[in-house]
Coordinates of N, CA and C in Angstrom, one line a residue:
Chain D
X1 N 59.1 -47.7 -88.9 CA 59.4 -49.1 -89.4 C 60.8 -49.4 -88.6
X2 N 60.6 -50.9 -88.8 CA 61.7 -51.9 -88.2 C 62.9 -51.6 -89.1
X3 N 64.0 -52.0 -88.3 CA 65.4 -52.1 -88.8 C 65.9 -53.3 -88.4
X4 N 66.7 -54.0 -89.4 CA 67.4 -55.3 -88.8 C 68.7 -55.1 -89.0
X5 N 69.4 -55.4 -87.9 CA 70.8 -55.2 -88.0 C 71.5 -56.7 -87.8
X6 N 72.3 -57.1 -88.9 CA 72.5 -58.5 -89.1 C 74.2 -58.6 -89.3
X7 N 75.0 -59.2 -88.7 CA 76.6 -58.9 -88.9 C 77.1 -60.3 -88.7
X8 N 78.3 -61.0 -89.3 CA 79.0 -59.9 -90.2 C 78.4 -60.0 -91.6
X9 N 78.7 -59.2 -92.7 CA 78.1 -59.6 -93.8 C 78.5 -60.7 -94.7
X10 N 79.8 -61.0 -94.5 CA 80.6 -62.1 -95.2 C 81.2 -62.8 -94.3
X11 N 81.4 -64.2 -94.3 CA 82.1 -64.7 -93.5 C 82.6 -66.0 -94.0
X12 N 84.0 -66.4 -93.9 CA 84.7 -67.7 -94.4 C 85.3 -68.4 -93.0
X13 N 84.7 -69.7 -93.1 CA 85.1 -70.6 -91.8 C 85.5 -71.8 -92.3
X14 N 86.3 -72.4 -91.8 CA 86.9 -73.5 -92.1 C 85.7 -74.7 -91.4
X15 N 85.7 -75.7 -92.1 CA 84.8 -77.0 -91.5 C 85.3 -77.5 -90.1
X16 N 84.3 -77.6 -89.3 CA 84.4 -77.9 -88.0 C 84.7 -76.9 -87.0
X17 N 84.7 -75.4 -87.5 CA 84.6 -74.4 -86.5 C 83.4 -74.0 -86.1
X18 N 83.5 -73.2 -85.0 CA 82.0 -72.8 -84.6 C 81.4 -71.6 -85.4
X19 N 80.0 -71.5 -85.2 CA 79.4 -70.0 -85.8 C 78.7 -69.4 -84.8
X20 N 78.6 -68.0 -85.0 CA 77.6 -67.4 -84.3 C 77.5 -66.0 -85.2
X21 N 76.1 -66.0 -85.4 CA 75.6 -64.7 -86.4 C 74.5 -64.0 -85.5
X22 N 74.7 -63.0 -85.6 CA 74.0 -62.1 -84.5 C 73.1 -61.1 -85.5
X23 N 71.9 -61.2 -85.0 CA 70.7 -60.1 -85.7 C 70.1 -59.1 -84.5
X24 N 69.8 -58.2 -84.4 CA 69.3 -57.2 -83.7 C 68.1 -56.3 -84.3
X25 N 67.0 -56.0 -83.5 CA 66.0 -55.2 -84.1 C 65.9 -53.9 -83.4
X26 N 65.5 -53.1 -84.4 CA 65.0 -51.6 -83.6 C 63.6 -51.5 -84.3
X27 N 63.0 -50.4 -83.5 CA 62.0 -50.0 -84.0 C 60.6 -50.8 -83.8
X28 N 60.9 -51.9 -82.9 CA 59.5 -52.4 -82.5 C 59.9 -53.2 -81.3
X29 N 58.7 -53.6 -80.6 CA 58.9 -54.6 -79.4 C 58.0 -55.9 -79.5
X30 N 58.7 -56.9 -78.9 CA 57.9 -58.1 -78.7 C 58.0 -58.9 -80.4
X31 N 59.0 -58.7 -81.0 CA 58.7 -59.1 -82.6 C 58.9 -60.8 -82.6
X32 N 58.4 -61.4 -83.8 CA 58.3 -62.6 -84.1 C 59.9 -62.4 -84.7
X33 N 60.9 -63.3 -84.6 CA 62.1 -63.4 -85.3 C 62.5 -64.7 -86.1
X34 N 62.9 -64.2 -87.2 CA 63.4 -65.5 -87.7 C 64.5 -65.6 -88.5
X35 N 65.1 -66.9 -88.6 CA 66.3 -67.1 -89.5 C 66.1 -67.9 -90.6
X36 N 66.5 -67.5 -91.7 CA 66.2 -68.1 -93.0 C 67.7 -68.3 -93.9
X37 N 67.6 -69.5 -94.5 CA 69.0 -69.4 -95.5 C 68.3 -69.9 -96.8
X38 N 69.3 -68.9 -97.7 CA 69.0 -69.1 -99.0 C 70.2 -69.7 -99.7
X39 N 70.0 -70.9 -100.0 CA 71.3 -71.8 -100.8 C 70.8 -71.1 -102.4
X40 N 72.1 -71.0 -103.4 CA 72.2 -70.8 -104.6 C 71.0 -71.3 -105.3
X41 N 70.2 -70.6 -106.2 CA 68.9 -71.1 -106.8 C 68.1 -71.6 -106.1
X42 N 68.0 -71.0 -104.8 CA 66.8 -71.7 -104.3 C 66.1 -70.6 -103.4
X43 N 64.9 -71.3 -102.9 CA 64.2 -69.8 -102.3 C 64.7 -69.8 -100.8
X44 N 63.8 -69.1 -100.1 CA 64.2 -68.8 -98.8 C 63.7 -69.8 -97.9
X45 N 64.6 -71.0 -97.2 CA 64.2 -71.7 -96.5 C 64.2 -71.5 -94.8
X46 N 63.1 -71.6 -94.1 CA 62.8 -71.3 -93.0 C 63.6 -72.1 -92.0
X47 N 64.4 -71.6 -91.3 CA 65.2 -72.6 -90.3 C 64.7 -72.3 -88.9
X48 N 64.4 -71.2 -88.4 CA 64.0 -71.2 -87.0 C 63.1 -69.9 -87.1
X49 N 62.1 -70.0 -85.9 CA 61.2 -68.6 -85.8 C 61.4 -68.6 -84.1
X50 N 61.3 -67.3 -83.6 CA 60.8 -67.2 -82.1 C 59.8 -66.2 -82.0
X51 N 58.9 -66.5 -81.0 CA 57.7 -65.8 -80.7 C 57.9 -64.7 -79.4
X52 N 59.2 -65.3 -78.9 CA 59.2 -64.6 -77.3 C 60.7 -65.0 -77.0
X53 N 61.2 -64.5 -76.0 CA 62.5 -64.5 -75.5 C 62.6 -66.2 -75.0
X54 N 63.5 -66.8 -75.3 CA 63.7 -68.0 -75.1 C 62.9 -69.1 -75.9
X55 N 62.2 -68.7 -76.5 CA 61.1 -69.3 -77.1 C 61.6 -69.7 -78.7
X56 N 62.0 -70.9 -78.9 CA 62.5 -71.3 -80.4 C 62.0 -72.5 -80.9
X57 N 61.3 -72.2 -82.0 CA 60.9 -73.1 -83.0 C 61.8 -73.4 -84.2
X58 N 61.8 -75.1 -84.3 CA 63.1 -75.2 -85.5 C 62.3 -75.8 -86.8
X59 N 62.2 -75.5 -88.0 CA 61.6 -75.8 -88.9 C 62.3 -77.1 -89.6
X60 N 63.6 -77.3 -89.5 CA 64.0 -78.5 -90.2 C 65.4 -78.9 -89.2
X61 N 65.4 -80.1 -89.3 CA 66.5 -80.7 -88.5 C 67.8 -80.2 -89.3
X62 N 68.7 -80.1 -88.3 CA 70.3 -79.5 -89.1 C 71.3 -79.1 -88.2
X63 N 72.6 -78.8 -88.6 CA 73.6 -78.6 -87.6 C 73.3 -77.4 -87.0
X64 N 72.5 -76.5 -86.8 CA 72.5 -75.3 -86.4 C 71.5 -75.1 -85.1
X65 N 71.7 -74.4 -84.3 CA 70.8 -74.1 -83.4 C 70.4 -72.4 -83.3
X66 N 69.6 -72.0 -82.7 CA 69.3 -70.6 -82.4 C 68.8 -70.3 -81.1
X67 N 69.3 -68.9 -80.6 CA 68.8 -68.7 -79.2 C 68.5 -67.2 -79.2
X68 N 67.5 -66.8 -78.2 CA 67.1 -65.5 -78.1 C 66.8 -65.4 -76.7
X69 N 68.2 -64.5 -76.6 CA 68.4 -64.1 -75.0 C 67.9 -62.9 -74.5
X70 N 67.5 -61.7 -75.7 CA 67.0 -60.8 -75.5 C 65.6 -60.5 -76.3
X71 N 64.7 -59.6 -76.1 CA 63.4 -59.5 -76.8 C 63.9 -59.0 -78.2
X72 N 64.9 -58.2 -78.6 CA 65.2 -57.9 -79.9 C 66.5 -58.5 -80.3
X73 N 67.1 -59.5 -79.9 CA 68.2 -60.3 -80.2 C 68.1 -61.7 -80.8
X74 N 68.5 -62.2 -81.9 CA 68.2 -63.3 -82.1 C 69.8 -63.9 -83.0
X75 N 70.1 -65.0 -82.0 CA 71.4 -65.4 -82.5 C 71.4 -66.7 -83.3
X76 N 72.1 -67.1 -84.4 CA 72.2 -68.5 -85.2 C 73.7 -69.2 -84.8
X77 N 73.4 -70.3 -84.1 CA 74.9 -70.7 -83.7 C 75.4 -72.2 -84.4
X78 N 76.5 -72.4 -84.5 CA 76.7 -74.1 -84.5 C 77.9 -74.3 -84.0
X79 N 78.1 -75.5 -83.5 CA 79.3 -76.0 -82.6 C 80.4 -76.3 -83.6
X80 N 80.0 -77.0 -84.8 CA 81.0 -77.6 -85.8 C 80.1 -77.3 -86.9
X81 N 80.8 -76.2 -88.2 CA 80.4 -76.0 -89.1 C 80.7 -77.1 -90.2
X82 N 79.5 -77.4 -91.2 CA 79.8 -78.3 -92.3 C 79.8 -78.0 -93.6
X83 N 80.5 -78.3 -94.7 CA 80.6 -77.7 -95.8 C 79.2 -77.3 -96.4
X84 N 78.0 -78.1 -95.9 CA 76.6 -77.9 -96.3 C 75.8 -76.7 -95.7
X85 N 76.8 -76.2 -94.7 CA 75.9 -75.1 -94.0 C 76.1 -73.5 -94.9
X86 N 77.0 -73.7 -95.8 CA 77.4 -72.5 -96.8 C 76.1 -71.9 -97.3
X87 N 75.9 -70.8 -97.2 CA 74.8 -70.1 -98.0 C 74.9 -68.5 -97.4
X88 N 73.6 -68.4 -97.8 CA 73.2 -67.1 -97.5 C 72.1 -66.8 -96.3
X89 N 72.6 -66.2 -95.2 CA 71.7 -66.2 -94.0 C 70.8 -65.1 -93.7
X90 N 69.7 -65.2 -93.8 CA 69.0 -63.6 -93.6 C 68.2 -63.7 -92.1
X91 N 68.2 -62.9 -91.6 CA 67.0 -62.8 -90.2 C 66.2 -61.7 -90.6
X92 N 65.2 -61.9 -90.3 CA 63.6 -61.3 -90.1 C 62.9 -61.2 -89.0
X93 N 62.2 -59.8 -89.2 CA 61.3 -59.5 -87.9 C 60.0 -59.5 -88.6
X94 N 59.0 -59.9 -87.7 CA 57.5 -59.5 -88.3 C 56.7 -59.3 -86.9
X95 N 55.9 -58.5 -86.9 CA 54.7 -58.4 -85.9 C 53.8 -59.2 -85.7
X96 N 53.9 -60.3 -86.8 CA 52.9 -61.6 -86.9 C 52.2 -61.5 -88.1
X97 N 50.9 -61.0 -88.6 CA 50.3 -61.2 -89.8 C 50.6 -59.7 -90.4
X98 N 52.0 -59.5 -90.6 CA 52.3 -58.3 -91.3 C 53.6 -58.8 -92.0
X99 N 53.9 -57.4 -92.8 CA 55.2 -57.8 -93.7 C 56.4 -58.1 -92.8
X100 N 57.6 -59.1 -93.1 CA 58.4 -59.4 -92.6 C 59.7 -58.0 -93.0
X101 N 60.4 -57.6 -92.2 CA 61.4 -56.8 -92.5 C 62.7 -57.9 -92.0
X102 N 63.6 -57.7 -93.3 CA 64.9 -58.4 -93.7 C 66.1 -57.6 -93.5
X103 N 67.2 -58.3 -92.7 CA 68.6 -57.8 -92.5 C 69.0 -58.0 -94.0
X104 N 70.3 -57.5 -94.1 CA 71.1 -57.5 -95.3 C 71.5 -58.8 -95.4
X105 N 71.7 -59.9 -94.6 CA 72.0 -61.0 -95.1 C 73.6 -61.4 -94.5
X106 N 73.7 -62.4 -94.4 CA 75.2 -62.9 -94.0 C 75.8 -64.1 -95.4
X107 N 76.6 -63.6 -95.9 CA 77.1 -64.6 -96.9 C 78.3 -65.6 -96.1
X108 N 77.8 -66.9 -95.6 CA 79.0 -67.8 -95.1 C 79.4 -68.8 -95.9
X109 N 80.7 -69.0 -96.3 CA 81.0 -69.9 -97.1 C 82.1 -70.9 -95.8
X110 N 81.9 -71.9 -95.8 CA 82.3 -73.0 -95.0 C 83.3 -73.7 -96.2
X111 N 84.6 -73.5 -95.8 CA 85.8 -74.4 -96.6 C 86.7 -75.5 -96.0
Chain Z
X1 N 54.3 -81.5 -95.9 CA 54.7 -80.2 -95.1 C 53.7 -79.0 -96.2
X2 N 53.8 -78.0 -95.5 CA 53.5 -76.4 -96.2 C 54.5 -76.3 -97.3
X3 N 53.9 -76.0 -98.5 CA 55.0 -75.3 -99.4 C 54.6 -74.1 -100.0
X4 N 55.4 -73.4 -100.7 CA 55.1 -72.4 -101.6 C 55.6 -72.4 -103.0
X5 N 55.3 -72.3 -104.1 CA 56.0 -72.7 -105.0 C 55.9 -71.8 -106.5
X6 N 56.8 -71.3 -107.1 CA 56.7 -70.6 -108.2 C 56.5 -71.3 -109.3
X7 N 56.1 -71.0 -110.3 CA 55.8 -71.7 -111.8 C 56.7 -71.5 -112.5
X8 N 57.6 -70.8 -112.7 CA 58.5 -70.5 -113.6 C 59.9 -69.8 -112.8
X9 N 61.0 -70.8 -113.2 CA 62.0 -69.9 -112.4 C 63.1 -68.7 -113.0
X10 N 62.7 -68.6 -114.2 CA 62.9 -67.3 -114.9 C 61.8 -66.7 -115.8
X11 N 62.0 -65.4 -116.0 CA 61.1 -64.7 -117.0 C 61.7 -63.6 -117.5
X12 N 61.8 -63.5 -118.7 CA 62.5 -62.3 -119.4 C 61.6 -61.8 -120.1
X13 N 61.5 -60.4 -120.1 CA 60.5 -59.4 -120.8 C 61.7 -58.1 -121.6
X14 N 60.9 -57.5 -122.5 CA 61.3 -56.2 -123.1 C 60.9 -55.3 -122.0
X15 N 61.7 -54.1 -121.8 CA 61.2 -52.9 -121.5 C 60.1 -52.5 -121.8
X16 N 59.0 -52.1 -121.1 CA 58.0 -51.6 -121.3 C 56.7 -52.5 -121.4
X17 N 57.1 -53.9 -121.2 CA 56.0 -54.6 -121.2 C 55.5 -55.2 -119.9
X18 N 54.4 -55.6 -119.8 CA 53.9 -56.1 -118.6 C 54.6 -57.5 -118.1
X19 N 54.7 -57.9 -116.9 CA 55.5 -58.8 -116.2 C 54.0 -59.5 -115.4
X20 N 54.2 -60.9 -115.7 CA 53.6 -61.7 -114.5 C 54.0 -62.8 -114.0
X21 N 54.3 -62.7 -112.6 CA 54.9 -63.9 -111.9 C 53.9 -64.6 -111.0
X22 N 54.2 -66.2 -111.3 CA 52.7 -66.8 -110.7 C 53.4 -67.7 -109.5
X23 N 52.6 -68.2 -108.6 CA 53.3 -68.7 -107.5 C 51.7 -69.4 -107.0
X24 N 52.3 -70.7 -106.5 CA 51.2 -71.4 -105.8 C 51.4 -72.1 -104.5
X25 N 50.2 -72.0 -103.7 CA 50.8 -72.3 -102.0 C 49.8 -73.6 -101.9
X26 N 50.2 -74.4 -100.8 CA 49.8 -75.4 -100.7 C 48.5 -75.3 -99.2
X27 N 48.8 -74.4 -98.3 CA 47.8 -74.4 -97.1 C 46.7 -73.5 -97.6
X28 N 45.4 -74.3 -97.5 CA 44.5 -73.3 -97.9 C 44.1 -72.5 -96.5
X29 N 44.7 -72.8 -95.4 CA 44.4 -71.6 -94.1 C 45.4 -70.7 -94.0
X30 N 46.4 -70.5 -95.0 CA 47.0 -69.3 -95.2 C 46.3 -68.2 -95.1
X31 N 46.4 -67.0 -94.5 CA 45.6 -65.9 -94.6 C 46.4 -64.8 -95.1
X32 N 47.9 -64.7 -95.1 CA 48.4 -63.7 -95.5 C 49.7 -63.8 -96.7
X33 N 49.6 -63.0 -97.7 CA 50.4 -63.4 -98.8 C 51.6 -62.1 -99.1
X34 N 52.1 -62.4 -99.2 CA 53.4 -61.3 -99.6 C 54.4 -61.6 -101.0
X35 N 54.8 -60.5 -101.7 CA 55.7 -60.5 -102.7 C 56.8 -59.7 -102.1
X36 N 58.1 -60.2 -102.3 CA 59.2 -59.6 -102.2 C 60.1 -59.8 -103.3
X37 N 60.9 -58.7 -103.6 CA 61.9 -58.4 -104.3 C 63.2 -58.5 -103.9
X38 N 64.4 -59.2 -104.4 CA 65.5 -59.3 -103.8 C 66.5 -58.9 -105.1
X39 N 67.5 -58.0 -104.8 CA 68.5 -57.7 -105.6 C 69.8 -58.5 -105.1
X40 N 70.4 -58.6 -106.1 CA 71.7 -59.7 -105.8 C 72.4 -59.2 -104.6
X41 N 72.7 -59.9 -103.6 CA 73.5 -59.6 -102.4 C 72.8 -59.1 -101.1
X42 N 71.5 -58.7 -101.5 CA 70.8 -57.9 -100.3 C 69.6 -58.9 -99.7
X43 N 69.2 -58.4 -98.8 CA 67.9 -59.1 -98.2 C 66.9 -58.7 -99.1
X44 N 65.7 -59.7 -98.9 CA 64.4 -59.4 -99.6 C 64.0 -58.0 -99.2
X45 N 63.3 -57.2 -100.2 CA 62.5 -56.2 -99.9 C 60.8 -56.3 -100.3
X46 N 60.0 -55.9 -99.4 CA 58.5 -55.9 -99.6 C 58.1 -55.2 -100.4
X47 N 57.4 -55.6 -101.7 CA 56.8 -55.2 -102.7 C 55.1 -54.9 -102.2
X48 N 54.4 -55.9 -101.9 CA 52.9 -55.9 -101.8 C 52.5 -57.0 -101.1
X49 N 51.5 -56.7 -100.3 CA 50.9 -58.0 -99.5 C 49.5 -58.1 -99.9
X50 N 48.7 -59.3 -99.4 CA 47.4 -59.3 -99.6 C 47.0 -60.3 -98.5
X51 N 45.9 -59.9 -98.0 CA 45.1 -60.7 -97.0 C 44.3 -61.9 -97.7
X52 N 43.7 -62.8 -97.2 CA 42.9 -64.0 -97.7 C 41.3 -63.2 -98.0
X53 N 40.8 -62.1 -97.2 CA 39.8 -61.6 -97.6 C 39.2 -60.7 -98.7
X54 N 40.7 -60.7 -99.6 CA 40.7 -59.7 -100.9 C 41.0 -60.5 -101.8
X55 N 40.7 -60.2 -103.0 CA 41.4 -61.0 -104.2 C 41.9 -60.2 -105.2
X56 N 42.5 -59.2 -104.8 CA 43.1 -58.0 -105.6 C 43.5 -56.4 -104.7
X57 N 44.6 -56.7 -105.1 CA 45.4 -55.2 -104.5 C 46.4 -54.8 -105.3
X58 N 46.3 -53.1 -105.5 CA 47.2 -52.6 -106.4 C 47.9 -51.5 -105.7
X59 N 49.3 -51.5 -106.3 CA 50.4 -50.4 -105.5 C 50.7 -49.8 -107.0
X60 N 51.5 -49.4 -106.9 CA 52.6 -48.6 -107.9 C 53.0 -49.3 -108.9
X61 N 52.3 -49.6 -110.0 CA 53.0 -50.4 -111.1 C 52.7 -51.9 -110.9
X62 N 52.3 -52.0 -109.4 CA 52.1 -53.6 -109.1 C 50.9 -53.8 -108.8
X63 N 50.5 -55.4 -109.2 CA 49.2 -55.8 -108.8 C 49.4 -57.1 -108.4
X64 N 48.7 -57.4 -107.1 CA 48.7 -58.8 -106.6 C 47.2 -59.4 -106.8
X65 N 47.0 -60.7 -107.3 CA 46.0 -61.5 -107.5 C 46.1 -62.4 -106.7
X66 N 44.7 -62.8 -105.8 CA 44.5 -64.1 -105.1 C 43.6 -64.9 -105.5
X67 N 43.7 -65.9 -105.7 CA 42.7 -66.8 -106.1 C 42.5 -68.1 -105.1
X68 N 41.9 -68.0 -104.0 CA 41.7 -69.1 -103.0 C 41.5 -70.2 -103.5
X69 N 40.5 -70.2 -104.4 CA 40.0 -71.5 -104.9 C 41.1 -72.5 -105.4
X70 N 41.8 -72.0 -106.3 CA 43.1 -73.0 -106.7 C 44.3 -72.7 -106.0
X71 N 44.4 -71.7 -105.0 CA 45.4 -71.6 -104.1 C 46.6 -70.8 -104.9
X72 N 46.4 -69.7 -105.6 CA 47.5 -69.2 -106.7 C 47.5 -67.9 -106.5
X73 N 48.4 -67.3 -106.2 CA 48.9 -66.0 -106.4 C 49.7 -65.4 -107.7
X74 N 49.4 -64.0 -107.8 CA 50.2 -63.8 -109.0 C 50.7 -62.3 -108.6
X75 N 51.8 -61.8 -109.2 CA 52.2 -60.4 -109.2 C 52.3 -59.8 -110.8
X76 N 51.7 -59.2 -110.9 CA 51.9 -58.3 -112.1 C 52.4 -56.8 -112.0
X77 N 53.3 -56.6 -113.1 CA 54.2 -55.6 -113.0 C 54.1 -54.7 -114.1
X78 N 53.5 -53.6 -114.2 CA 53.1 -52.9 -115.4 C 54.4 -52.0 -115.8
X79 N 54.5 -52.1 -117.3 CA 55.5 -51.1 -117.7 C 57.1 -51.6 -117.2
X80 N 57.3 -52.8 -117.2 CA 58.5 -53.3 -116.6 C 59.8 -52.3 -117.0
X81 N 60.7 -52.0 -116.1 CA 61.8 -51.2 -116.4 C 63.1 -52.1 -116.1
X82 N 64.3 -52.0 -116.5 CA 65.7 -52.5 -116.3 C 65.4 -52.5 -114.7
X83 N 65.1 -51.5 -113.9 CA 65.6 -51.6 -112.6 C 64.4 -52.4 -111.8
X84 N 63.7 -53.5 -112.4 CA 62.9 -54.2 -111.8 C 63.6 -55.6 -111.8
X85 N 64.8 -55.7 -112.6 CA 65.2 -57.2 -112.9 C 66.0 -57.5 -111.3
X86 N 65.3 -58.6 -111.3 CA 65.7 -59.0 -109.6 C 65.0 -60.4 -109.3
X87 N 65.3 -61.0 -108.2 CA 64.7 -62.1 -107.9 C 63.4 -62.0 -107.0
X88 N 62.2 -62.4 -107.7 CA 60.9 -62.3 -106.9 C 60.5 -63.3 -106.3
X89 N 60.3 -63.0 -104.9 CA 59.6 -64.6 -103.8 C 58.1 -63.9 -103.6
X90 N 57.3 -65.0 -103.5 CA 56.0 -64.9 -102.8 C 56.1 -66.0 -101.6
X91 N 55.5 -65.4 -100.6 CA 55.3 -66.1 -99.5 C 53.9 -66.2 -99.0
X92 N 53.5 -67.1 -98.0 CA 52.6 -67.3 -97.3 C 53.0 -67.7 -95.9
X93 N 51.8 -67.2 -95.0 CA 52.0 -67.4 -93.6 C 51.6 -69.1 -93.4
X94 N 52.3 -69.6 -92.5 CA 52.0 -71.2 -92.1 C 50.8 -71.3 -91.5
X95 N 50.4 -72.5 -91.2 CA 49.2 -72.9 -90.6 C 49.2 -72.2 -89.2
X96 N 49.9 -72.2 -88.5 CA 50.0 -71.4 -87.1 C 50.0 -69.9 -87.2
X97 N 50.2 -69.4 -88.4 CA 50.3 -67.9 -88.6 C 51.5 -67.4 -88.0
X98 N 52.4 -68.2 -87.6 CA 53.7 -67.7 -87.0 C 54.9 -67.4 -87.8
X99 N 54.8 -67.9 -89.2 CA 55.7 -67.6 -89.8 C 55.7 -67.4 -91.2
X100 N 56.6 -66.9 -92.1 CA 56.2 -66.9 -93.5 C 57.0 -68.0 -94.3
X101 N 56.2 -68.7 -95.1 CA 57.1 -69.6 -95.8 C 57.3 -69.1 -97.4
X102 N 58.3 -69.2 -97.8 CA 58.6 -68.8 -98.8 C 58.7 -69.8 -100.2
X103 N 58.4 -69.4 -101.5 CA 58.8 -70.2 -102.5 C 60.2 -69.9 -103.0
X104 N 60.8 -70.3 -104.4 CA 61.9 -70.8 -104.6 C 62.3 -69.3 -105.5
X105 N 61.6 -68.7 -105.6 CA 62.0 -67.3 -106.5 C 62.2 -67.5 -108.2
X106 N 61.4 -66.3 -108.7 CA 61.9 -66.2 -110.0 C 62.5 -64.9 -110.3
X107 N 63.4 -65.6 -111.2 CA 64.5 -64.1 -111.7 C 63.7 -63.6 -112.9
X108 N 63.5 -62.6 -112.6 CA 63.2 -61.3 -113.8 C 64.1 -60.8 -114.4
X109 N 64.3 -60.9 -115.6 CA 65.3 -60.2 -116.3 C 64.3 -59.2 -117.8
X110 N 65.0 -58.0 -117.2 CA 64.1 -56.8 -118.4 C 65.5 -56.4 -119.2
X111 N 65.1 -56.7 -120.5 CA 66.1 -56.2 -121.3 C 65.5 -54.8 -122.0
X112 N 66.6 -53.8 -122.5 CA 65.9 -52.8 -123.2 C 66.0 -52.6 -124.6

């Protein structure tokens, strides 16, 4: 089965600072990769997904961007964080119409 | 846009009771559905999935029912245990079949 490595586990950043969250996948090749955000009391909001290297689809307009420099690497970034960017960020991987495997998440607090 | 929603944000049951968590989805073309369990501070864990060519699938103590006519999905947990306490999410694939769209989650609390 797949293993999703996501780091850091927790992060406290000041408003206006940059962000880079990294996710790497083991145990599969050519996965579809996803970034979800989970705000308190809410479900998982799909932010970005990628079906291949350099291919990024954005689901919602926002202050964030994503990149996929390698097949099993997915990066979530921001040039200037906003308070509203606080949340629990989850990276996921799937082979298509199959279950998604999730990382353990990054708790981001913007102060 | 596409959406997946759960009917109740919270559900409280007694240990040993059966639990039923319901979910509705909007995209009639959705082909794949999953239930996830999320414990505090962790990523979601897969429970059970079902494809649109089925209406029922059983796992260990869990059953997923799919009603495509009314676009409704349910998760049944038999003999609920305290360890089942968590947030449960349903998800459906999007129209392109490239991503999973999640509902908001139902918090299941099991008391002894």
